[in-house]
Amino acid sequence: MAIKHRAVSRRTRLVSACLFGLACAATLPAQAQQVLSIVTSFPKDLTAVYKKAFEARNPGITVEILNKGTSAGVAFVREAPDGNKPDVFWASAPDAFEVLANEKLLQKFDGANKAVPAKVGDYPINDPEGLYYGQALAGYGIMWNTRYMKANKLPEPKEWADLAKPVYFNHVAISSPSRSGTTHLTVETILQGEGWNEGWRQMLQIGGNCAAITERSFGVPDGVNNGQFGLGLVIDFFGLSAKSSGFPVEFVYPSVTAIVPANIGLIANAKNAELGKRFISFTLSPEGQQLLFDAKISRLPVLPAMYEKAPAGYPNPFGGKITAKVKFDSDLSRSRYYVVNSMFDHTVTFRHKELVAATKAINDAAAKLAGKPNAKAEALLNEARKVAYSPVVGEERARDKEFLSLYSASKRDALKTKQLTALEEEWGSQARKNYARAQELAGQAAALAR
Amino acid sequence: MATAESAGGAVAAPAGGAGLQGAVALAIAAFLLIFLIVPVGTVIYVAFANPDGGLTLAHFGSFFQLSLMRESFWNSLYVAAASVVFASLIALPLAYFTARFQFRGALLIQTLGVLPLIMPPFVGAVAMQLVFGRSGSLNLLLNDWLGITLPIMDGLNGVIFVEALHYFPFILMNLIVALNNIDSAMEESAQNLGSSGMRLFRRIVFPLAMPGYVAGASLVFVKVFDDLGTPLVLNTTNMLAPQAYLRITSIGIEDPVGYVISVLMIVFSLFALWASALALRGRDYATLQRGGSTLGKRRLKPWQSLLAYGWIAFVLLLVLSPHLGILLLSFAKVWSFSVLPDAYTLEHYATLYHDSPRMIGNTLLYCGLAAGLDVVLGTAIAYLMLRSRLPLRRSLDFMASAALAIPGVVLAIGYLRTFRNVEIPFSGELLTSSWILLMLAYTVRRLPYALRSCVAALQQLHVSLEEAAENLGAGKRRTIQRIVVPLMAGGMLAGFVTSFMTAAVELSATIMLTTSQSAAPMSYGIYLYMQSAAGRGPGAALGVLAVLLVALGTYLSHRFLRSRAAELETRM
Amino acid sequence: MQNQVRVEARNIALSYGTTPVLRDVNLVIEPGEFFALLGPSGSGKSTLLRLIAGFNQAQSGQILIGGEDVSRIPPWKRNVGMVFQNYALWPHMSVWQNVAFGLEERRLPKGVIAQKVAAALALVSLSDYAKRRPSQLSGGQQQRVALARTIAIEPNVLLLDEPLSNLDAKLRLHMRDELRQLQRSLGITTIFVTHDQEEAMTTAARIAVMDQGVIQQVGTPMDLFDNPVNRFVANFVGSINLLPGSIRASAPPLRVVSPVLGEFSLPQLAQVPPAGAIEVGFRPHAVVLKAVDAPRDGEHVWLQGTVNDYEFLGEFVRYHIGLEQGSMVADQPHRAGHAPFARASRVAIGIPPAEMRLIGD
């Protein structure tokens, strides 16, 4: 008995020794090289090119890319211990950088490339505080799958407003603005370009035409690439790079669109801040900007001079052709950021089924009425449209400072949570009621058309 | 459970045994406390907190104010229940036919039957869309032939479809183990009394396999109820888990309601597991003899086997079509809005060969260690729960099972927060920047799977078998080593395989806790590739490798078990 | 009384892989007979039983029940009731449900089922336990539930697989009586598997002794006891003394010569093995012991030995006696006041020739 016990304990010792050895082996690779660590939401296609170029230029430095997605990236930076934080944060969403800046997680440094203009259109390229820099430009546009369009006999769209047309019903996809900073900017661009009420009318109609409201911004181009959706609202490089990868897709910028920078910033209390600075400067240099033309990347440089060397047909945001016609007010955008997102979610994302049903009823009724004019039915249908496509918050209220201040604090106390959820409930149930009413009205109109 | 209750007096351990049991229980509790409760607590306390530092329950009031949440709750409940029904419909015939009839390729079928669990993140979703989606192969064909399309992947029904296809192996694996553990005389006596076919199954076989079925079904229920990935990739947000996730991961906001949802989901999940345990209470499922070896597998009549093979082929085709889709995708140049890819290439695998050989090794290492730990912990918890008289022994089960309801991202943030500045002894390296934390996250997240299998296996093991060993002079430890563990081997293996394969495709904690590319596992690589249009091919190729790897591991462990069983038989 | 059927095995051969389990088994069990299959474990008796029940398939040969070849009929259509060694009561059903099961499978009307279950439970005196679960019953009660469950379906044949082996000694005796009475009152053809010769002899009308997949001998208990055909049967059914010898003349009168017993003649025997080396067998209780100096009669064959040891067993005293070559056992009835032969004392052993059997190799 005793002997056997010893055998057992020997085995346990062996196992624990193995475990310990493994642990040591994992921690062993001594870091003779300097490591630059970058947190990013960008795909490998982009980061790999930069990593290779930067390492080639700086022997002895290893670039460690941590691809985490925007939200996880912010949390990772926040939770990493001071002095051991990653060095660079590199992502599209401007809101993520604002959050990092607010939480004092970004480090100011003088690394701007002076040749970069202050603004693209009306949007500042670099953070006015100097905490982060625009590294590439991205415009929002419409991407579609040519096979899908052909199979479903759909016309090619040109403007956002086109997407509100009944012909695109159930063929569109959009990502939720609360999940994608660039989608938010597109929504905001439409709202500022068309005005609050008209803008929402358009957004709700587009929402009603959507086959899906995706949770990730990449979900839209992914679905269009598959042929799962016919068209989608996407950032240009999603469309351009997919096309260059051989997918049967096309991309256009509408005349009213947002051109915004994707940013890069130095993280405060980083492990290797100096390396971080060097990398940021590299990405802003002509050499670093040149890399953006790579077919798999297909992004727009912030250096206007670069466009002289651009491949033929490459869009140029500084050339005037796709300059946003809207005078984009970024302060206004910032002030109502959470209101717009929350409204969109509670009236479109979470009530999508009902919105689609209402839109279908309205489209059906309109189709029936097309051949036989009927004043009463027309009136009913217009009423249905009005009910379905009006924002649940009026323009006045959307400007109310007190109302907006509800959303300002990042931490929420019991009272605020209560007020906010009360608003969410109000919007959600109002939207549900509106869509049901619209469906009913459209049904009545359709009945009159017989 | 009844076994432990009814035989409790008999197994009451001598004082020394109880001391050892207590120590083991404390060690497990400490592990769960450090690597589950505390980290999750540091994140989830927001549900109870005011920014001024005080505690409040007011956020719960806010939660109940939202009709969206009630809707989400019912949707989640409906989806979970319906998924269990469909998963059972898939799993029951597969398990029964292969375990009870002479069936060519039974082992292959059982192995293929667990593959759906390894649905690589994102690639799986893309493949499902390419096969079953609005413009997937199936619908394109249907549209060509019949002019109709089926909205298979739309709305809640789409979620149910994908979840059932994805998680039915939980039921399948546990059921096969349970069927093999039924004493053959139980079925023979029923046949002898005139029962056969469906009635035999419904009245005798299925009720006796209940512990295994309930273990699998409750796991599917809770897993689906708490699942985040599937609803999100199908863009269904009106369910609890996505609602919690969307609120928790909103950039720049600490939304307490998101955490309230998490808390309530944990509570509900535990309630569901408790209720399933209650359903088994008061029944004695343990059988003295283990069947399998003595039970002659029945022969099917030609028409029966035609039917059975046909049905199984259909089911396998259905459940493996995402994998076929991934395979095609990995060889596809472009696949878009067409039944099959336009052209084929090997270049994606070449890309992989340059990029990520290390990831495979990392996945094997992390998931192997995690699954091993899970089985050890699962067996220990099951044993303490069913065989000891320790107070609060059920709470270990509840603690471990709570991990089911915790989103990976919450656990990961909790780890980073809790172990900030903690160094690994003797190395000076931070725990948060080593892979050990990732491995532990896998361990904790997948422990409930291994635990359910171990509990079911031990439930079917009659306590007298252990008593016999003790009576012959084996101490508690030797009894466990020589009697309990060998007889539980099937369940433990099922637990290992489930933990391993699901850890291999775990994503949310992986993204958060991966701190260097050299330490990244395959799931991280797949995620990385699937962020761009050009990465789809390599991502799918990596997905294929992951599936093959795990499938091979599963097949080998089944083989190993079979040969062990054969060895035991010849020795007898 | 139910209609009684004949059970017949014809040329049955069955093997698992290369291991033969049953070899050319031929057996006829008469209608209404209480028949036992007796043999050590591994002899194939349980396999034969399961073959009759339909759980095993023979490679060749036929099983006939009531004259009908059932080899191709599945177990659930044979109407052959079997009581399993471990009873195989379903733990998830109550006693009542267990007993009702087979009747429900036969889709009998509810009222009939209730009546028959009640009757079956009454027959085994368990009417008060209908609501219990099997785990709440004692071993004997479980056994009776298993029995009630089987006879409730009124099978053509009742198969009992070691039915008493899981019971304690006293209960075993009691259940043995009950089984016998039950069989007699039901009149059902019953086949009973056991490794216990006493159990077989006391319950069965006829017994088949099996060893290594072969039926060694079939007969009534007395027949087997008195005229074992071979060494195995002689040893397995009761105990026997075997002394070496050879046949001198086969034609009557039979002359046998043995180094221990000398030369003597035997009366007419049921079986005579071919000439050559044989063993002379006789039962321990058949011999007479006397003091060496006591007068000996001429009706016995006499020899001498030394008492090595003895055991007092109540009804008789068992002497272990050393001979010139080998040893033997002698049982002598005990009467009050009789002192046994002392250890180491010399005794004369008288064997009646009528009790002697010749057993070939």
PDB file of N, CA, C and O in Angstrom, chain A residues 113-155:
ATOM      1  N   ASN A 113       2.624  65.431 -38.935  1.00  0.00           N
ATOM      2  CA  ASN A 113       3.269  65.769 -40.198  1.00  0.00           C
ATOM      3  C   ASN A 113       2.653  67.086 -40.662  1.00  0.00           C
ATOM      4  O   ASN A 113       1.458  67.181 -40.893  1.00  0.00           O
ATOM      5  N   LYS A 114       3.513  68.108 -40.772  1.00  0.00           N
ATOM      6  CA  LYS A 114       2.997  69.452 -41.034  1.00  0.00           C
ATOM      7  C   LYS A 114       2.333  69.556 -42.404  1.00  0.00           C
ATOM      8  O   LYS A 114       1.560  70.464 -42.663  1.00  0.00           O
ATOM      9  N   ALA A 115       2.650  68.632 -43.265  1.00  0.00           N
ATOM     10  CA  ALA A 115       2.084  68.683 -44.612  1.00  0.00           C
ATOM     11  C   ALA A 115       0.634  68.232 -44.651  1.00  0.00           C
ATOM     12  O   ALA A 115      -0.041  68.363 -45.667  1.00  0.00           O
ATOM     13  N   VAL A 116       0.161  67.660 -43.545  1.00  0.00           N
ATOM     14  CA  VAL A 116      -1.231  67.205 -43.508  1.00  0.00           C
ATOM     15  C   VAL A 116      -2.130  68.404 -43.255  1.00  0.00           C
ATOM     16  O   VAL A 116      -1.897  69.161 -42.309  1.00  0.00           O
ATOM     17  N   PRO A 117      -3.134  68.639 -44.100  1.00  0.00           N
ATOM     18  CA  PRO A 117      -4.010  69.795 -43.877  1.00  0.00           C
ATOM     19  C   PRO A 117      -4.804  69.675 -42.581  1.00  0.00           C
ATOM     20  O   PRO A 117      -4.944  68.577 -42.023  1.00  0.00           O
ATOM     21  N   ALA A 118      -5.312  70.781 -42.102  1.00  0.00           N
ATOM     22  CA  ALA A 118      -6.034  70.785 -40.831  1.00  0.00           C
ATOM     23  C   ALA A 118      -7.351  70.048 -40.946  1.00  0.00           C
ATOM     24  O   ALA A 118      -7.784  69.364 -40.025  1.00  0.00           O
ATOM     25  N   LYS A 119      -7.999  70.194 -42.109  1.00  0.00           N
ATOM     26  CA  LYS A 119      -9.336  69.608 -42.218  1.00  0.00           C
ATOM     27  C   LYS A 119      -9.526  68.901 -43.541  1.00  0.00           C
ATOM     28  O   LYS A 119      -8.886  69.244 -44.544  1.00  0.00           O
ATOM     29  N   VAL A 120     -10.362  67.929 -43.544  1.00  0.00           N
ATOM     30  CA  VAL A 120     -10.849  67.392 -44.799  1.00  0.00           C
ATOM     31  C   VAL A 120     -12.330  67.761 -44.819  1.00  0.00           C
ATOM     32  O   VAL A 120     -13.080  67.385 -43.922  1.00  0.00           O
ATOM     33  N   GLY A 121     -12.715  68.500 -45.828  1.00  0.00           N
ATOM     34  CA  GLY A 121     -14.049  69.071 -45.786  1.00  0.00           C
ATOM     35  C   GLY A 121     -14.120  69.965 -44.567  1.00  0.00           C
ATOM     36  O   GLY A 121     -13.288  70.861 -44.385  1.00  0.00           O
ATOM     37  N   ASP A 122     -15.073  69.662 -43.683  1.00  0.00           N
ATOM     38  CA  ASP A 122     -15.168  70.446 -42.459  1.00  0.00           C
ATOM     39  C   ASP A 122     -14.734  69.653 -41.244  1.00  0.00           C
ATOM     40  O   ASP A 122     -14.968  70.063 -40.111  1.00  0.00           O
ATOM     41  N   TYR A 123     -14.188  68.519 -41.508  1.00  0.00           N
ATOM     42  CA  TYR A 123     -13.851  67.663 -40.366  1.00  0.00           C
ATOM     43  C   TYR A 123     -12.363  67.779 -40.065  1.00  0.00           C
ATOM     44  O   TYR A 123     -11.521  67.591 -40.937  1.00  0.00           O
ATOM     45  N   PRO A 124     -12.014  68.102 -38.810  1.00  0.00           N
ATOM     46  CA  PRO A 124     -10.599  68.219 -38.471  1.00  0.00           C
ATOM     47  C   PRO A 124      -9.908  66.859 -38.582  1.00  0.00           C
ATOM     48  O   PRO A 124     -10.440  65.849 -38.094  1.00  0.00           O
ATOM     49  N   ILE A 125      -8.754  66.850 -39.224  1.00  0.00           N
ATOM     50  CA  ILE A 125      -8.054  65.582 -39.405  1.00  0.00           C
ATOM     51  C   ILE A 125      -7.362  65.147 -38.112  1.00  0.00           C
ATOM     52  O   ILE A 125      -7.462  63.988 -37.690  1.00  0.00           O
ATOM     53  N   ASN A 126      -6.680  66.065 -37.464  1.00  0.00           N
ATOM     54  CA  ASN A 126      -6.010  65.729 -36.202  1.00  0.00           C
ATOM     55  C   ASN A 126      -6.829  66.211 -35.012  1.00  0.00           C
ATOM     56  O   ASN A 126      -7.598  67.168 -35.119  1.00  0.00           O
ATOM     57  N   ASP A 127      -6.643  65.524 -33.897  1.00  0.00           N
ATOM     58  CA  ASP A 127      -7.287  65.968 -32.665  1.00  0.00           C
ATOM     59  C   ASP A 127      -6.769  67.355 -32.308  1.00  0.00           C
ATOM     60  O   ASP A 127      -5.549  67.567 -32.275  1.00  0.00           O
ATOM     61  N   PRO A 128      -7.680  68.306 -32.065  1.00  0.00           N
ATOM     62  CA  PRO A 128      -7.236  69.669 -31.738  1.00  0.00           C
ATOM     63  C   PRO A 128      -6.306  69.683 -30.524  1.00  0.00           C
ATOM     64  O   PRO A 128      -5.394  70.512 -30.442  1.00  0.00           O
ATOM     65  N   GLU A 129      -6.487  68.751 -29.609  1.00  0.00           N
ATOM     66  CA  GLU A 129      -5.643  68.704 -28.412  1.00  0.00           C
ATOM     67  C   GLU A 129      -4.280  68.075 -28.716  1.00  0.00           C
ATOM     68  O   GLU A 129      -3.397  68.082 -27.869  1.00  0.00           O
ATOM     69  N   GLY A 130      -4.164  67.451 -29.875  1.00  0.00           N
ATOM     70  CA  GLY A 130      -2.898  66.820 -30.230  1.00  0.00           C
ATOM     71  C   GLY A 130      -2.707  65.447 -29.602  1.00  0.00           C
ATOM     72  O   GLY A 130      -1.602  64.925 -29.529  1.00  0.00           O
ATOM     73  N   LEU A 131      -3.785  64.840 -29.138  1.00  0.00           N
ATOM     74  CA  LEU A 131      -3.650  63.518 -28.497  1.00  0.00           C
ATOM     75  C   LEU A 131      -3.654  62.382 -29.520  1.00  0.00           C
ATOM     76  O   LEU A 131      -3.157  61.312 -29.238  1.00  0.00           O
ATOM     77  N   TYR A 132      -4.245  62.620 -30.664  1.00  0.00           N
ATOM     78  CA  TYR A 132      -4.207  61.590 -31.701  1.00  0.00           C
ATOM     79  C   TYR A 132      -4.256  62.245 -33.072  1.00  0.00           C
ATOM     80  O   TYR A 132      -4.681  63.395 -33.216  1.00  0.00           O
ATOM     81  N   TYR A 133      -3.798  61.490 -34.062  1.00  0.00           N
ATOM     82  CA  TYR A 133      -3.674  62.053 -35.403  1.00  0.00           C
ATOM     83  C   TYR A 133      -4.466  61.246 -36.412  1.00  0.00           C
ATOM     84  O   TYR A 133      -4.560  60.015 -36.298  1.00  0.00           O
ATOM     85  N   GLY A 134      -4.986  61.968 -37.393  1.00  0.00           N
ATOM     86  CA  GLY A 134      -5.580  61.253 -38.514  1.00  0.00           C
ATOM     87  C   GLY A 134      -4.472  60.570 -39.308  1.00  0.00           C
ATOM     88  O   GLY A 134      -3.436  61.190 -39.589  1.00  0.00           O
ATOM     89  N   GLN A 135      -4.648  59.307 -39.613  1.00  0.00           N
ATOM     90  CA  GLN A 135      -3.574  58.588 -40.294  1.00  0.00           C
ATOM     91  C   GLN A 135      -3.988  58.226 -41.719  1.00  0.00           C
ATOM     92  O   GLN A 135      -3.170  58.066 -42.602  1.00  0.00           O
ATOM     93  N   ALA A 136      -5.291  58.044 -41.901  1.00  0.00           N
ATOM     94  CA  ALA A 136      -5.804  57.761 -43.238  1.00  0.00           C
ATOM     95  C   ALA A 136      -7.210  58.322 -43.273  1.00  0.00           C
ATOM     96  O   ALA A 136      -7.820  58.548 -42.222  1.00  0.00           O
ATOM     97  N   LEU A 137      -7.736  58.522 -44.473  1.00  0.00           N
ATOM     98  CA  LEU A 137      -9.090  59.040 -44.554  1.00  0.00           C
ATOM     99  C   LEU A 137     -10.010  57.936 -45.042  1.00  0.00           C
ATOM    100  O   LEU A 137      -9.603  57.068 -45.808  1.00  0.00           O
ATOM    101  N   ALA A 138     -11.217  58.027 -44.555  1.00  0.00           N
ATOM    102  CA  ALA A 138     -12.186  57.035 -44.993  1.00  0.00           C
ATOM    103  C   ALA A 138     -13.482  57.750 -45.290  1.00  0.00           C
ATOM    104  O   ALA A 138     -13.917  58.627 -44.531  1.00  0.00           O
ATOM    105  N   GLY A 139     -14.082  57.413 -46.389  1.00  0.00           N
ATOM    106  CA  GLY A 139     -15.371  57.980 -46.710  1.00  0.00           C
ATOM    107  C   GLY A 139     -16.405  56.870 -46.689  1.00  0.00           C
ATOM    108  O   GLY A 139     -16.100  55.697 -46.928  1.00  0.00           O
ATOM    109  N   TYR A 140     -17.633  57.241 -46.371  1.00  0.00           N
ATOM    110  CA  TYR A 140     -18.702  56.253 -46.373  1.00  0.00           C
ATOM    111  C   TYR A 140     -19.372  56.233 -47.721  1.00  0.00           C
ATOM    112  O   TYR A 140     -19.501  57.272 -48.378  1.00  0.00           O
ATOM    113  N   GLY A 141     -19.754  55.083 -48.155  1.00  0.00           N
ATOM    114  CA  GLY A 141     -20.428  55.010 -49.435  1.00  0.00           C
ATOM    115  C   GLY A 141     -21.296  53.774 -49.526  1.00  0.00           C
ATOM    116  O   GLY A 141     -21.558  53.107 -48.515  1.00  0.00           O
ATOM    117  N   ILE A 142     -21.720  53.483 -50.722  1.00  0.00           N
ATOM    118  CA  ILE A 142     -22.616  52.345 -50.932  1.00  0.00           C
ATOM    119  C   ILE A 142     -21.871  51.277 -51.729  1.00  0.00           C
ATOM    120  O   ILE A 142     -21.237  51.581 -52.734  1.00  0.00           O
ATOM    121  N   MET A 143     -21.979  50.067 -51.228  1.00  0.00           N
ATOM    122  CA  MET A 143     -21.305  48.952 -51.884  1.00  0.00           C
ATOM    123  C   MET A 143     -22.389  47.969 -52.292  1.00  0.00           C
ATOM    124  O   MET A 143     -23.365  47.779 -51.581  1.00  0.00           O
ATOM    125  N   TRP A 144     -22.249  47.380 -53.453  1.00  0.00           N
ATOM    126  CA  TRP A 144     -23.249  46.375 -53.815  1.00  0.00           C
ATOM    127  C   TRP A 144     -22.625  45.185 -54.517  1.00  0.00           C
ATOM    128  O   TRP A 144     -21.518  45.282 -55.056  1.00  0.00           O
ATOM    129  N   ASN A 145     -23.359  44.094 -54.481  1.00  0.00           N
ATOM    130  CA  ASN A 145     -22.931  42.858 -55.110  1.00  0.00           C
ATOM    131  C   ASN A 145     -23.558  42.805 -56.499  1.00  0.00           C
ATOM    132  O   ASN A 145     -24.782  42.769 -56.638  1.00  0.00           O
ATOM    133  N   THR A 146     -22.711  42.814 -57.515  1.00  0.00           N
ATOM    134  CA  THR A 146     -23.252  42.931 -58.868  1.00  0.00           C
ATOM    135  C   THR A 146     -24.086  41.725 -59.273  1.00  0.00           C
ATOM    136  O   THR A 146     -25.098  41.844 -59.954  1.00  0.00           O
ATOM    137  N   ARG A 147     -23.691  40.536 -58.823  1.00  0.00           N
ATOM    138  CA  ARG A 147     -24.478  39.348 -59.172  1.00  0.00           C
ATOM    139  C   ARG A 147     -25.864  39.416 -58.546  1.00  0.00           C
ATOM    140  O   ARG A 147     -26.862  39.080 -59.151  1.00  0.00           O
ATOM    141  N   TYR A 148     -25.853  39.833 -57.276  1.00  0.00           N
ATOM    142  CA  TYR A 148     -27.128  39.939 -56.560  1.00  0.00           C
ATOM    143  C   TYR A 148     -28.034  40.931 -57.263  1.00  0.00           C
ATOM    144  O   TYR A 148     -29.225  40.684 -57.466  1.00  0.00           O
ATOM    145  N   MET A 149     -27.444  42.093 -57.634  1.00  0.00           N
ATOM    146  CA  MET A 149     -28.233  43.152 -58.253  1.00  0.00           C
ATOM    147  C   MET A 149     -28.825  42.658 -59.570  1.00  0.00           C
ATOM    148  O   MET A 149     -29.967  42.928 -59.896  1.00  0.00           O
ATOM    149  N   LYS A 150     -28.008  41.899 -60.312  1.00  0.00           N
ATOM    150  CA  LYS A 150     -28.455  41.404 -61.600  1.00  0.00           C
ATOM    151  C   LYS A 150     -29.588  40.380 -61.407  1.00  0.00           C
ATOM    152  O   LYS A 150     -30.621  40.447 -62.075  1.00  0.00           O
ATOM    153  N   ALA A 151     -29.358  39.461 -60.456  1.00  0.00           N
ATOM    154  CA  ALA A 151     -30.354  38.414 -60.234  1.00  0.00           C
ATOM    155  C   ALA A 151     -31.685  39.011 -59.792  1.00  0.00           C
ATOM    156  O   ALA A 151     -32.748  38.507 -60.129  1.00  0.00           O
ATOM    157  N   ASN A 152     -31.608  40.092 -59.007  1.00  0.00           N
ATOM    158  CA  ASN A 152     -32.838  40.694 -58.502  1.00  0.00           C
ATOM    159  C   ASN A 152     -33.274  41.905 -59.332  1.00  0.00           C
ATOM    160  O   ASN A 152     -34.195  42.613 -58.933  1.00  0.00           O
ATOM    161  N   LYS A 153     -32.551  42.137 -60.433  1.00  0.00           N
ATOM    162  CA  LYS A 153     -32.896  43.240 -61.354  1.00  0.00           C
ATOM    163  C   LYS A 153     -33.013  44.575 -60.645  1.00  0.00           C
ATOM    164  O   LYS A 153     -34.009  45.279 -60.754  1.00  0.00           O
ATOM    165  N   LEU A 154     -31.984  44.903 -59.859  1.00  0.00           N
ATOM    166  CA  LEU A 154     -32.020  46.166 -59.113  1.00  0.00           C
ATOM    167  C   LEU A 154     -31.174  47.216 -59.834  1.00  0.00           C
ATOM    168  O   LEU A 154     -30.107  46.898 -60.356  1.00  0.00           O
ATOM    169  N   PRO A 155     -31.633  48.449 -59.833  1.00  0.00           N
ATOM    170  CA  PRO A 155     -30.826  49.519 -60.430  1.00  0.00           C
ATOM    171  C   PRO A 155     -29.673  49.900 -59.506  1.00  0.00           C
ATOM    172  O   PRO A 155     -29.751  49.693 -58.293  1.00  0.00           O
TER     173      PRO A 155
END
